[in-house]
PDB file of C-alpha atoms in Angstrom:
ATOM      1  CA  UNK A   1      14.525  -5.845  12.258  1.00  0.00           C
ATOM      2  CA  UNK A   2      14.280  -9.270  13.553  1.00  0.00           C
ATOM      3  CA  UNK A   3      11.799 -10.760  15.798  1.00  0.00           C
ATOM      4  CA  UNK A   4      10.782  -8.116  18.210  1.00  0.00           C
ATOM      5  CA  UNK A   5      11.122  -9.619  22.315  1.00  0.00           C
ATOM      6  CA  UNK A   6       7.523  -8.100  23.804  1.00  0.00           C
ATOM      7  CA  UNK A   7       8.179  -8.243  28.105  1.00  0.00           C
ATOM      8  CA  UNK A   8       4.806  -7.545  30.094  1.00  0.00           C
ATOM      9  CA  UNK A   9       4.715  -6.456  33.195  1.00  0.00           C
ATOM     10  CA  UNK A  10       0.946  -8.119  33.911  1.00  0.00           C
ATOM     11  CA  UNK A  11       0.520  -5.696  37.357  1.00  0.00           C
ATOM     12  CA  UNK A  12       1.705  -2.478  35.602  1.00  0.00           C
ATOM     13  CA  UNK A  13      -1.626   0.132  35.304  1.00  0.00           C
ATOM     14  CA  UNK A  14      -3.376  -1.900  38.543  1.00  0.00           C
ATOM     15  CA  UNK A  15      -3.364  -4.762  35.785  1.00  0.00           C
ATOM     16  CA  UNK A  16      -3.775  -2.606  32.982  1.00  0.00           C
ATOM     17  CA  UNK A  17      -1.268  -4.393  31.129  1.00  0.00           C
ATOM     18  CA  UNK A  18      -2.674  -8.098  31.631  1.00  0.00           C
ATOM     19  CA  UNK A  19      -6.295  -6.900  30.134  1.00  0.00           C
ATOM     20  CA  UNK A  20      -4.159  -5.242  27.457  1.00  0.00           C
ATOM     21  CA  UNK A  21      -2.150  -8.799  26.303  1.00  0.00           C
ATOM     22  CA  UNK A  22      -5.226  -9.795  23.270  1.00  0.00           C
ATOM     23  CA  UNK A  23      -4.845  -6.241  22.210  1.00  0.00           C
ATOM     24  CA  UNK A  24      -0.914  -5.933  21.483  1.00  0.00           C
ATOM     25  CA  UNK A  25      -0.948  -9.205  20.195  1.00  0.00           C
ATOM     26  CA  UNK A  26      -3.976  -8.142  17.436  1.00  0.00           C
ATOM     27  CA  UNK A  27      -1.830  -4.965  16.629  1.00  0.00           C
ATOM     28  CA  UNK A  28       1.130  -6.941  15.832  1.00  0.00           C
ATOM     29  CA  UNK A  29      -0.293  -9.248  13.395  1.00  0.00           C
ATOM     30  CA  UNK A  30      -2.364  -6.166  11.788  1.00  0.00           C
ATOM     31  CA  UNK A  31       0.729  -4.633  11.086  1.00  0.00           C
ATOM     32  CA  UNK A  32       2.810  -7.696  10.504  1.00  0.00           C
ATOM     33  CA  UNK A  33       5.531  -7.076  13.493  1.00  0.00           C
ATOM     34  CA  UNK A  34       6.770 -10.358  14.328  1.00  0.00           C
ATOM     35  CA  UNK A  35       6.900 -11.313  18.045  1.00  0.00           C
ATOM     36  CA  UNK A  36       7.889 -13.390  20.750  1.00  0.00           C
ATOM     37  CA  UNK A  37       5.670 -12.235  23.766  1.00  0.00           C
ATOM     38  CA  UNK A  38       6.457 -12.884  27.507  1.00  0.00           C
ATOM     39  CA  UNK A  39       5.130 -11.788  30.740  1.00  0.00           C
ATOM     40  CA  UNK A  40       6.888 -11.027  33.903  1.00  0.00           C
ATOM     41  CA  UNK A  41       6.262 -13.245  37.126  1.00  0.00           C
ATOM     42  CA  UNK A  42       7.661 -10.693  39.676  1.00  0.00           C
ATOM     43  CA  UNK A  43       9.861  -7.971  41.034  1.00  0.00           C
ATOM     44  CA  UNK A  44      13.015  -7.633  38.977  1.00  0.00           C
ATOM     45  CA  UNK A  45      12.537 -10.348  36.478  1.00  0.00           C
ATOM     46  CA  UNK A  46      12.042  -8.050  33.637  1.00  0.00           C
ATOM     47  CA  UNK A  47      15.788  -7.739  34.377  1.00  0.00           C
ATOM     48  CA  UNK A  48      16.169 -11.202  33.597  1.00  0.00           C
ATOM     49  CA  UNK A  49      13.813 -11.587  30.696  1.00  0.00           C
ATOM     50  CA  UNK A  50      15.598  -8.329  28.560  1.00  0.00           C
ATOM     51  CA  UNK A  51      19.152  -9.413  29.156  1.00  0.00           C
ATOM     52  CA  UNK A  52      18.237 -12.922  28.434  1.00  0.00           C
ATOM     53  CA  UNK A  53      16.313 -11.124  25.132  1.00  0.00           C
ATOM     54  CA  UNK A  54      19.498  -9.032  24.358  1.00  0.00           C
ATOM     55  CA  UNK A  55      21.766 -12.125  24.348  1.00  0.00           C
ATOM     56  CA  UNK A  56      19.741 -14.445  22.154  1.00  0.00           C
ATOM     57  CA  UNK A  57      19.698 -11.643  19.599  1.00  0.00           C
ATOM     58  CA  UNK A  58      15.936 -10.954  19.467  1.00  0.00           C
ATOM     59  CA  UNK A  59      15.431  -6.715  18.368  1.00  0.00           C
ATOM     60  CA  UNK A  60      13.946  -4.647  19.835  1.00  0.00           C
ATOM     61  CA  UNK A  61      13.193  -5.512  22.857  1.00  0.00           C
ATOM     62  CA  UNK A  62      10.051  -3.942  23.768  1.00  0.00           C
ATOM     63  CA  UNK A  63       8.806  -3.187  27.519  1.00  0.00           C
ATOM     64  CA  UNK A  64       4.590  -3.406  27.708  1.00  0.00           C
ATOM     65  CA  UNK A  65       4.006  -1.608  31.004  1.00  0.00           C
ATOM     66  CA  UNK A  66       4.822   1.064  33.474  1.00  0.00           C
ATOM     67  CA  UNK A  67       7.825   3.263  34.129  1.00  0.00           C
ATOM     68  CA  UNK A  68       8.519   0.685  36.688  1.00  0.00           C
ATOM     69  CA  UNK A  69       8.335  -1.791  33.921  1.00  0.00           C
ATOM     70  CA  UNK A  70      10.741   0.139  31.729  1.00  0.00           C
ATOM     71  CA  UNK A  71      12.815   0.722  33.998  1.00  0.00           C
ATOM     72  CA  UNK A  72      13.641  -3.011  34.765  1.00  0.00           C
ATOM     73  CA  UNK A  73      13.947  -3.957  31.111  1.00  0.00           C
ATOM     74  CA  UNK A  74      16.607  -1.312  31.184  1.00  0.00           C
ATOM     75  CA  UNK A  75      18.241  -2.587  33.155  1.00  0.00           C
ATOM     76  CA  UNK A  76      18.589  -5.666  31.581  1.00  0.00           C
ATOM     77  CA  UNK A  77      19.975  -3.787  28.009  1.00  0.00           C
ATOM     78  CA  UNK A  78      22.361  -2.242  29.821  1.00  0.00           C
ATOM     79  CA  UNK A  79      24.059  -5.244  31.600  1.00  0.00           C
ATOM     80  CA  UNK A  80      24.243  -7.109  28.503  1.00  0.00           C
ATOM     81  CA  UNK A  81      25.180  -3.384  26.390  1.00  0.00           C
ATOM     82  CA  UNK A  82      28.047  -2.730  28.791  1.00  0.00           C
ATOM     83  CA  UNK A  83      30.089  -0.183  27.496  1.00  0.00           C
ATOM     84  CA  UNK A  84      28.209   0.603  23.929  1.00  0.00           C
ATOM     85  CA  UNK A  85      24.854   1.158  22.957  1.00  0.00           C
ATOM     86  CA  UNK A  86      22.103  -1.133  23.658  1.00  0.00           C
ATOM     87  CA  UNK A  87      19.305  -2.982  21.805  1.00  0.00           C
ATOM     88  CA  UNK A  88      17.013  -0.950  19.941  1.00  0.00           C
ATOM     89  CA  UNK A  89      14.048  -0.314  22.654  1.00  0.00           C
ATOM     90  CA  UNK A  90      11.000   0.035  22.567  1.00  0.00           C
ATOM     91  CA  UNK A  91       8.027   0.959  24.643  1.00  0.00           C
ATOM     92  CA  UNK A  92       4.129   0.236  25.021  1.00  0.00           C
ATOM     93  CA  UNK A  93       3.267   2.131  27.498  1.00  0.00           C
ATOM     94  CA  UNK A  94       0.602   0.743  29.811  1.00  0.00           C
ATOM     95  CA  UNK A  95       1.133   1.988  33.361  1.00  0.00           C
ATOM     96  CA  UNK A  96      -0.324   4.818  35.726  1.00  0.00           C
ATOM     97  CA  UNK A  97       2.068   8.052  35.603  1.00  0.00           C
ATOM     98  CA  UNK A  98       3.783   7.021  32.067  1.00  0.00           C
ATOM     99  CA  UNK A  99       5.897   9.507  32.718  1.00  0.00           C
ATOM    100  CA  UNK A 100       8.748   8.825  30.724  1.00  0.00           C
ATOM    101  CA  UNK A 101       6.700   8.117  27.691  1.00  0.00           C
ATOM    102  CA  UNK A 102       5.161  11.422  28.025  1.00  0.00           C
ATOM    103  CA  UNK A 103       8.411  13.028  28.570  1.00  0.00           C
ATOM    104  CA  UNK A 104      10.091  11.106  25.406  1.00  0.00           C
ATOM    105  CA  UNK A 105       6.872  11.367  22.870  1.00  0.00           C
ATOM    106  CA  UNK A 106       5.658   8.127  22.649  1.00  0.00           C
ATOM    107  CA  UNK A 107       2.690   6.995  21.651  1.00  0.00           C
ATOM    108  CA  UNK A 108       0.229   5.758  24.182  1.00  0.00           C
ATOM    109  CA  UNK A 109      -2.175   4.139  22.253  1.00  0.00           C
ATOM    110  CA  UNK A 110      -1.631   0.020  21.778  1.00  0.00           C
ATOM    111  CA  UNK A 111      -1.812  -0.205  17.831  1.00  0.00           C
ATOM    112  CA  UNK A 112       0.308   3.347  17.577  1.00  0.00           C
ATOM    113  CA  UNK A 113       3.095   2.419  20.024  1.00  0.00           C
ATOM    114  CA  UNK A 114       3.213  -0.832  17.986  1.00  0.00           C
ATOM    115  CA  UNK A 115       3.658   1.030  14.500  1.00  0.00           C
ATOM    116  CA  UNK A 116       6.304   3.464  16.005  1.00  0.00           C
ATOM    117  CA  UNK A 117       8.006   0.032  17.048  1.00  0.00           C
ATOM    118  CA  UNK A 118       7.556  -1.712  13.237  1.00  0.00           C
ATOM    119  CA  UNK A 119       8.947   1.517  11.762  1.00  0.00           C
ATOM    120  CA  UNK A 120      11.652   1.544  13.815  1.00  0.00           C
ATOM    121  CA  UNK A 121      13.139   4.735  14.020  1.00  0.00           C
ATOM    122  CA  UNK A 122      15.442   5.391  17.092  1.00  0.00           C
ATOM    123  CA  UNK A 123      17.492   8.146  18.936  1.00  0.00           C
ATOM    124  CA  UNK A 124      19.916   7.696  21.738  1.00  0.00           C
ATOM    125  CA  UNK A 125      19.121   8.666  24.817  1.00  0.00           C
ATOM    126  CA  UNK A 126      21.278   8.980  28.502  1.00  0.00           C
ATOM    127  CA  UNK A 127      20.871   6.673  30.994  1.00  0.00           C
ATOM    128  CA  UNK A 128      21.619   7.610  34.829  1.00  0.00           C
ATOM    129  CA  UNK A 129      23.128   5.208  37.300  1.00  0.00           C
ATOM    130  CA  UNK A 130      22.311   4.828  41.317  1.00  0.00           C
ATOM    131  CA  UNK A 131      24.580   2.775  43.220  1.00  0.00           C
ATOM    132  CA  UNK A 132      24.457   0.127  40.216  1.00  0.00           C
ATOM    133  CA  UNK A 133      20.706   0.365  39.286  1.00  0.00           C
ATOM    134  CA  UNK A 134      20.326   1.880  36.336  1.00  0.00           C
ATOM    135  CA  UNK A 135      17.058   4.470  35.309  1.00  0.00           C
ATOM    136  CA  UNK A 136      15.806   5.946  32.496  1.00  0.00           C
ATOM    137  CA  UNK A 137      13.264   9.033  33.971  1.00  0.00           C
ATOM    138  CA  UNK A 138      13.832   9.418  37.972  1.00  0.00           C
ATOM    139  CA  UNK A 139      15.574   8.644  40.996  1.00  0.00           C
ATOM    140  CA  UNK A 140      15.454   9.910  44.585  1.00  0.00           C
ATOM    141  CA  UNK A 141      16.263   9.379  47.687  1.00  0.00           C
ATOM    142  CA  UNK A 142      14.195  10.520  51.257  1.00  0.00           C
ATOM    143  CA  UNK A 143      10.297  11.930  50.907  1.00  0.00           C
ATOM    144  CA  UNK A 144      10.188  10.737  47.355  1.00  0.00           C
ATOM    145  CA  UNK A 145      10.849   6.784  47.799  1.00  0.00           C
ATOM    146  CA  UNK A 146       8.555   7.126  50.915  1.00  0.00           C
ATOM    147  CA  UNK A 147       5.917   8.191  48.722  1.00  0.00           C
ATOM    148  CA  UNK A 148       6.585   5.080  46.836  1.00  0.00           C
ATOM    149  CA  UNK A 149       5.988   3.385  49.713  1.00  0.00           C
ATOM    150  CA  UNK A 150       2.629   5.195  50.555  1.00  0.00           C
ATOM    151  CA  UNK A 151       1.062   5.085  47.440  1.00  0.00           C
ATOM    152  CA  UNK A 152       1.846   1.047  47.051  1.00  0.00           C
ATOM    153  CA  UNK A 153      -0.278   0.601  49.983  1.00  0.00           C
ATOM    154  CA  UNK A 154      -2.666   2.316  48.786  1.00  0.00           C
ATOM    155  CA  UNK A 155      -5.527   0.496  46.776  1.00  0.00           C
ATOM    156  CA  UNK A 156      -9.158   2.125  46.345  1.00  0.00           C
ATOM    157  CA  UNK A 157      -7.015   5.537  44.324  1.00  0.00           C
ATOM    158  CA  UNK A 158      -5.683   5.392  41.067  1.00  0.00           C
ATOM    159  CA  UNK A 159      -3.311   7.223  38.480  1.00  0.00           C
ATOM    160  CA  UNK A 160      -2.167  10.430  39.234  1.00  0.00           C
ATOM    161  CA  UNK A 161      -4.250  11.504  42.468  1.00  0.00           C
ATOM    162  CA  UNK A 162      -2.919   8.785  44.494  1.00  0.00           C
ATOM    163  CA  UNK A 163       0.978  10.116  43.540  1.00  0.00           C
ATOM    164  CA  UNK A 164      -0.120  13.760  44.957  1.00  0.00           C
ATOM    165  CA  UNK A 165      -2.662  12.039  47.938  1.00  0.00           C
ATOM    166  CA  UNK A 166       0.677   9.867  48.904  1.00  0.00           C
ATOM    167  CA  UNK A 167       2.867  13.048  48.923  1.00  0.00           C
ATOM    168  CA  UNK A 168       0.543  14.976  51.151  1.00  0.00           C
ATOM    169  CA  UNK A 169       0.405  11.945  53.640  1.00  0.00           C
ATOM    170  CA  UNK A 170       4.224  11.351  53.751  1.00  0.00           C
ATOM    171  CA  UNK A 171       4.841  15.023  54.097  1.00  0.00           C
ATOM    172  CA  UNK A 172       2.635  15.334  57.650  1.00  0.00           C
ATOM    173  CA  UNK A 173       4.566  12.213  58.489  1.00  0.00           C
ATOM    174  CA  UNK A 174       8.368  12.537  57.715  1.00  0.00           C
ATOM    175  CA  UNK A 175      11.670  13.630  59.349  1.00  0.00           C
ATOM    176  CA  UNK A 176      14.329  15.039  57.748  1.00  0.00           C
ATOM    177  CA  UNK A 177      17.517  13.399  56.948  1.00  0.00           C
ATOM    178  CA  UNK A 178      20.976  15.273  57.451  1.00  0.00           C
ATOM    179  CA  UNK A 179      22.941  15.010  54.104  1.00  0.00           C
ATOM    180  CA  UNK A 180      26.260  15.844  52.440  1.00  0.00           C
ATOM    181  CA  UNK A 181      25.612  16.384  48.722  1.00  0.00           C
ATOM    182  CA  UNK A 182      28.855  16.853  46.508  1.00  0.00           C
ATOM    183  CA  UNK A 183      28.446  17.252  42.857  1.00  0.00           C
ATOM    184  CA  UNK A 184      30.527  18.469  39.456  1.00  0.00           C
ATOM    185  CA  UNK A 185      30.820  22.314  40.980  1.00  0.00           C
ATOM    186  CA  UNK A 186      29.269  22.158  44.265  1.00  0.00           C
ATOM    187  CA  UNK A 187      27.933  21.126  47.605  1.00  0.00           C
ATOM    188  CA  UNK A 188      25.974  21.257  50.357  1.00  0.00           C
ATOM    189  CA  UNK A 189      25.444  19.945  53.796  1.00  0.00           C
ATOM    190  CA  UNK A 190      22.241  20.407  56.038  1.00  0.00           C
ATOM    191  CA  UNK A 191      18.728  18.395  56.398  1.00  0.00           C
ATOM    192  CA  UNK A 192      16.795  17.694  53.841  1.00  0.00           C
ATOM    193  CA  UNK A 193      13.574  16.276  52.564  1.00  0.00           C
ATOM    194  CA  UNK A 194      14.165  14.918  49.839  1.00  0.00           C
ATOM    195  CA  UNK A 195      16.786  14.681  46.589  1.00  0.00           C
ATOM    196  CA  UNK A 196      15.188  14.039  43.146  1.00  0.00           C
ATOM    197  CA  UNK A 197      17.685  12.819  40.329  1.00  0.00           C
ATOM    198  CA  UNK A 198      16.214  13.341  36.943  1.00  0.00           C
ATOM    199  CA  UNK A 199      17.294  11.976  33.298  1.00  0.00           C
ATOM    200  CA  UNK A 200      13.791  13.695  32.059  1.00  0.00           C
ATOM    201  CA  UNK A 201      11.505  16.515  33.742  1.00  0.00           C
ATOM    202  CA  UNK A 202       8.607  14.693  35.334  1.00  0.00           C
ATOM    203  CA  UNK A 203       7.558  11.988  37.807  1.00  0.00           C
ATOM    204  CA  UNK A 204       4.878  10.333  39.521  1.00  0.00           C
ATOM    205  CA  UNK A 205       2.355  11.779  36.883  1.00  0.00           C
ATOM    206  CA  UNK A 206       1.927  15.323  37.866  1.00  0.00           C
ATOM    207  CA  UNK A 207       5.593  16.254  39.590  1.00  0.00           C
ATOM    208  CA  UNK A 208       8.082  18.303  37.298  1.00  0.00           C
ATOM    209  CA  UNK A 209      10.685  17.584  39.517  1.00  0.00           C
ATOM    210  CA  UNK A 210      13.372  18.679  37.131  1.00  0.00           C
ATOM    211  CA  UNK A 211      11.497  21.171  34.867  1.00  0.00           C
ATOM    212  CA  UNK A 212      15.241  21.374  33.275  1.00  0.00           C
ATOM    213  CA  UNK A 213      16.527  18.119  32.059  1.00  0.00           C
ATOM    214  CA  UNK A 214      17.051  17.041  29.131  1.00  0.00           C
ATOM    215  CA  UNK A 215      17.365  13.206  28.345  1.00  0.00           C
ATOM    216  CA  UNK A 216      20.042  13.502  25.982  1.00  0.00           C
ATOM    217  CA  UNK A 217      22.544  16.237  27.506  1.00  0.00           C
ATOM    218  CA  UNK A 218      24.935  14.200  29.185  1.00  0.00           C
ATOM    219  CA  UNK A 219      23.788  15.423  32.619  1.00  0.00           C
ATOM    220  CA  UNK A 220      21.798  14.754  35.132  1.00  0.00           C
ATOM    221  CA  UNK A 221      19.639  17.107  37.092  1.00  0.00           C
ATOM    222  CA  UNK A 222      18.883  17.064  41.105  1.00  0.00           C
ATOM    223  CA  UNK A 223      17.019  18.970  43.409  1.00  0.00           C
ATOM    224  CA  UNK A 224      16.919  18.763  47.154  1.00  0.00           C
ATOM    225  CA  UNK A 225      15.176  21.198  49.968  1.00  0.00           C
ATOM    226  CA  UNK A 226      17.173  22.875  52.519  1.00  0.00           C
ATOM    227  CA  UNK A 227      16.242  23.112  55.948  1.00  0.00           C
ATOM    228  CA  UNK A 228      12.253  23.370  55.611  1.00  0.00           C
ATOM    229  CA  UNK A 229       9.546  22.147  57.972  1.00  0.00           C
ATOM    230  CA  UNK A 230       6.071  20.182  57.241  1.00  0.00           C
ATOM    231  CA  UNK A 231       4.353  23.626  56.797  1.00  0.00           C
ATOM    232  CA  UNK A 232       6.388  25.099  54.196  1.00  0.00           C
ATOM    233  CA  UNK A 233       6.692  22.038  52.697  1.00  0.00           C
ATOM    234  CA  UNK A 234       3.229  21.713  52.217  1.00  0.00           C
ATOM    235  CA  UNK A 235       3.233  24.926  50.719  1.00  0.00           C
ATOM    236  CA  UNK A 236       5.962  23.633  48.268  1.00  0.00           C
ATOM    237  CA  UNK A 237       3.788  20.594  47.259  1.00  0.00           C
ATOM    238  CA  UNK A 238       1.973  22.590  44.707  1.00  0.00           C
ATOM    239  CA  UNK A 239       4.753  24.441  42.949  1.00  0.00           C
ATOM    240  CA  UNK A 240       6.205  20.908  41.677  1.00  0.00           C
ATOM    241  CA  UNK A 241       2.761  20.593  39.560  1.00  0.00           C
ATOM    242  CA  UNK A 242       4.671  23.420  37.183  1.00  0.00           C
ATOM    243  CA  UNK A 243       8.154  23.410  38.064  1.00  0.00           C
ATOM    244  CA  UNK A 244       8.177  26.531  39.992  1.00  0.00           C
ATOM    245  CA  UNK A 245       9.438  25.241  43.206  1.00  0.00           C
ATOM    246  CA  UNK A 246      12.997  25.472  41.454  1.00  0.00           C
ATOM    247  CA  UNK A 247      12.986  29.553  41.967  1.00  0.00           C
ATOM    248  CA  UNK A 248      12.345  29.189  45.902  1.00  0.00           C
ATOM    249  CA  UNK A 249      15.340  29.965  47.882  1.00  0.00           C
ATOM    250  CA  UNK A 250      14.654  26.175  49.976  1.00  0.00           C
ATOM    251  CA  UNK A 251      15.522  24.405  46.644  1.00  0.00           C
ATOM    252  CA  UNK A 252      18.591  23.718  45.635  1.00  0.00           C
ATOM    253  CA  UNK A 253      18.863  22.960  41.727  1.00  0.00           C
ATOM    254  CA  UNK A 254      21.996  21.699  39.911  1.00  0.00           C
ATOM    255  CA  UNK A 255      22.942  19.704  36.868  1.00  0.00           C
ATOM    256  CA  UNK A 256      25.985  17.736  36.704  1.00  0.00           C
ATOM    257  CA  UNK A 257      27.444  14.036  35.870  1.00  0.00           C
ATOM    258  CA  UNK A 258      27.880  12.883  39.075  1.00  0.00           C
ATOM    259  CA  UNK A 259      26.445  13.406  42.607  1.00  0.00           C
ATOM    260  CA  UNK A 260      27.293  11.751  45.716  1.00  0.00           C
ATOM    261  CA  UNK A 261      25.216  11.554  49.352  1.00  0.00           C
ATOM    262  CA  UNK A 262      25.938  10.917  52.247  1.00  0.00           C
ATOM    263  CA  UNK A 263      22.802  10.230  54.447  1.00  0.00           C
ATOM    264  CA  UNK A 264      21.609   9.970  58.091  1.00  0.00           C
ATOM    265  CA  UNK A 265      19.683   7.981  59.095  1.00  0.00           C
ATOM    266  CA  UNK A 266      19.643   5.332  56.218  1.00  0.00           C
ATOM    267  CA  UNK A 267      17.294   6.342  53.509  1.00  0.00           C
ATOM    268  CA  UNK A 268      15.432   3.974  50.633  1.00  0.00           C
ATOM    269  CA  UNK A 269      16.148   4.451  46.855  1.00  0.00           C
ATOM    270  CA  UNK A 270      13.693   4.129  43.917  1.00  0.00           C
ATOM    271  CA  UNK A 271      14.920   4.095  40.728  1.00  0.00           C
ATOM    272  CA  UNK A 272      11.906   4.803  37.838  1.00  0.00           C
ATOM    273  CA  UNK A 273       9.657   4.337  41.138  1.00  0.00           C
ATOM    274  CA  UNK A 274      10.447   1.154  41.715  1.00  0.00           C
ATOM    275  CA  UNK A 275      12.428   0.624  45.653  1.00  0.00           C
ATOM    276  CA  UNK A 276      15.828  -1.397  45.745  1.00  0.00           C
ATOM    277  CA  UNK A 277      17.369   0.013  48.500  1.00  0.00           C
ATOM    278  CA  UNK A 278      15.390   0.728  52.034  1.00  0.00           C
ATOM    279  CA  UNK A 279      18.456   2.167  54.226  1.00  0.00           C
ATOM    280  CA  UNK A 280      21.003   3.488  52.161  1.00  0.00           C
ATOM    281  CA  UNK A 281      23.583   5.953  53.622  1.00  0.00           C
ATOM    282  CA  UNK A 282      26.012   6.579  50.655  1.00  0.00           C
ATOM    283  CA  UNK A 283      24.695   6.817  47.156  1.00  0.00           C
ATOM    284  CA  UNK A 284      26.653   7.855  44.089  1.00  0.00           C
ATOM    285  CA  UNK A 285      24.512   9.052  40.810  1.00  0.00           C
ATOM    286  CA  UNK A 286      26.620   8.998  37.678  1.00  0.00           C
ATOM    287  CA  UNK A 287      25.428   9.803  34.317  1.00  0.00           C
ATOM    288  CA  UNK A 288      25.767   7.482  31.053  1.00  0.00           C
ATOM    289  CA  UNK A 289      25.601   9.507  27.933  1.00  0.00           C
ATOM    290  CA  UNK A 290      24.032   8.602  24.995  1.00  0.00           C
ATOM    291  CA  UNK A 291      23.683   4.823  25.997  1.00  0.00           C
ATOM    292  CA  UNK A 292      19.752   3.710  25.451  1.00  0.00           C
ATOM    293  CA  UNK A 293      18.542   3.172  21.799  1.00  0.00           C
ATOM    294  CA  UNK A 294      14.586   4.333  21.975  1.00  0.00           C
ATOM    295  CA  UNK A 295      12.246   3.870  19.487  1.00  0.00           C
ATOM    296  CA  UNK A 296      10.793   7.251  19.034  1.00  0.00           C
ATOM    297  CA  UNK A 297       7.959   8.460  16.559  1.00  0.00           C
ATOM    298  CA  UNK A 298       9.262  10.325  13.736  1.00  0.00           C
ATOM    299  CA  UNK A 299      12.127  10.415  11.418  1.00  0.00           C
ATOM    300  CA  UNK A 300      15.128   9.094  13.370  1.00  0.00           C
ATOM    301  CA  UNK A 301      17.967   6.401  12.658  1.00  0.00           C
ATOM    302  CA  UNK A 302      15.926   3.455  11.146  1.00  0.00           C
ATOM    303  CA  UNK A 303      17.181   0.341  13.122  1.00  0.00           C
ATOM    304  CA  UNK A 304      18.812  -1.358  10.224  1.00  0.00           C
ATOM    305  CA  UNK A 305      20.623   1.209   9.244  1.00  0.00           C
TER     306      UNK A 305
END
């Protein structure tokens, strides 16, 4: 291990990971992980900062901050990764849903996330692909970006209940989009509300999207309604808190390595719940198998191995 790149994301957690800054830095020198610490100035430059990390050699490269947070840095080990396997990564987790620390089994607390990054034991996860963003947890396209949309302008709730308060107000508000979905072994075309592309089983805190996935299969896994209106989808709502919305006969559920939409009118994308797309109307999700090196708790492939 060499000297760890540490990327904050200052605004992850409503600025959860700003107040948190003294404390990672006290954890590494406790536990003697050597560091070069830097903190994010805006949208997207977490790109920036991990593939300028990757390329000047520093490992791991660690992301202190959200799954939005993650996400970006992500993106930056996999431009720089190209075809092989990235940078060992690693994760702090300091941001409102953490879903894809939860999902992986990372440790939440500062000092322990820090140790699991000093030991620095790793498995190798997929990574999915949306129209050239990359993600780690979650993708979608329709009510689900919307939601992102909702809950950003949203300030007096936090953490979960402002995911599910979001949903609820996007739902009474939306119109559904008429889509052409074609995947490994099948298709559809009809409206839709939404279609939710997961590498892992939950998102937005509380929403088990893809009760299914695994992060390591090699596939992807989707969901999308059929032709539902606001009532029934507000009936829905509640079955994603467990997964059981998959056994309705409105959900469609699939797994495969590559899924492509066609979309009208134009819908936004989030990738990992962050928005870099606000009127697509062809999207193509591929998978990348076994791409992302993750620091994980546990007995895996020590990094200098």
């Amino acid at each position: 291990m060499s000297t760890a790149k540490v990327i904050v994301n200052p605004y992850a957690g409503r600025w959860k990971a700003q107040a948190a800054i003294p404390g990672i830095e006290r954890a590494c020198g406790r536990i003697g992980l050597e560091y070069d610490l830097v903190i994010t100035e805006g949208p997207n430059h977490g790109i920036e900062l991990a593939r300028e990390a990757a390329l000047a050699g520093f490992s791991p490269i660690v992301s202190a901050g959200g799954d939005g947070s993650i996400g970006e840095v992500v993106n930056g080990l996999m431009q720089v990764a190209g075809e092989g396997l990235s940078v060992p990564f690693g994760v702090i987790p300091l941001g409102s849903a953490d879903d894809f620390a939860d999902m992986l089994g990372l440790e939440k607390e500062i000092e322990a996330a820090c140790r699991v990054i000093r030991a620095g034991h790793t498995r190798v996860v997929d990574v999915g692909c949306v129209n050239g963003r990359f993600f780690d947890n979650n993708s979608a396209i329709g009510l689900e970006p919307m939601v992102t949309i909702t809950q950003a302008a949203m300030k007096r709730v936090k953490g979960t209940p402002r995911y599910i308060l979001a949903a609820l107000k996007t739902i009474l508000s939306h119109k559904p989009w008429h889509v052409r979905l074609v995947w490994d072994d099948g298709e559809y075309e009809g409206a839709t509300a939404l279609v939710s592309v997961g590498n892992t089983r939950r998102t937005g805190g509380a929403f088990w999207m893809t009760p299914r996935a695994e992060p390591d299969d090699g596939y992807l896994d989707f969901v999308f309604t059929r032709e539902v209106g606001r009532p029934k989808l507000l009936r829905l709502l509640p079955t994603t808190f467990d997964g059981s919305h998959i056994n309705r006969q409105e959900i469609g559920y699939a797994r495969t390595t590559c899924l492509t939409v066609d979309c009208d009118p134009p819908t936004p994308i989030q990738a990992d719940g962050e928005l870099f797309d606000l009127s697509a109307t062809h999207i193509e999700y591929t998978i990348l198998p076994g791409r992302l090196r993750l620091i994980v708790p546990g007995s895996g492939e020590p990094i200098h191995s």
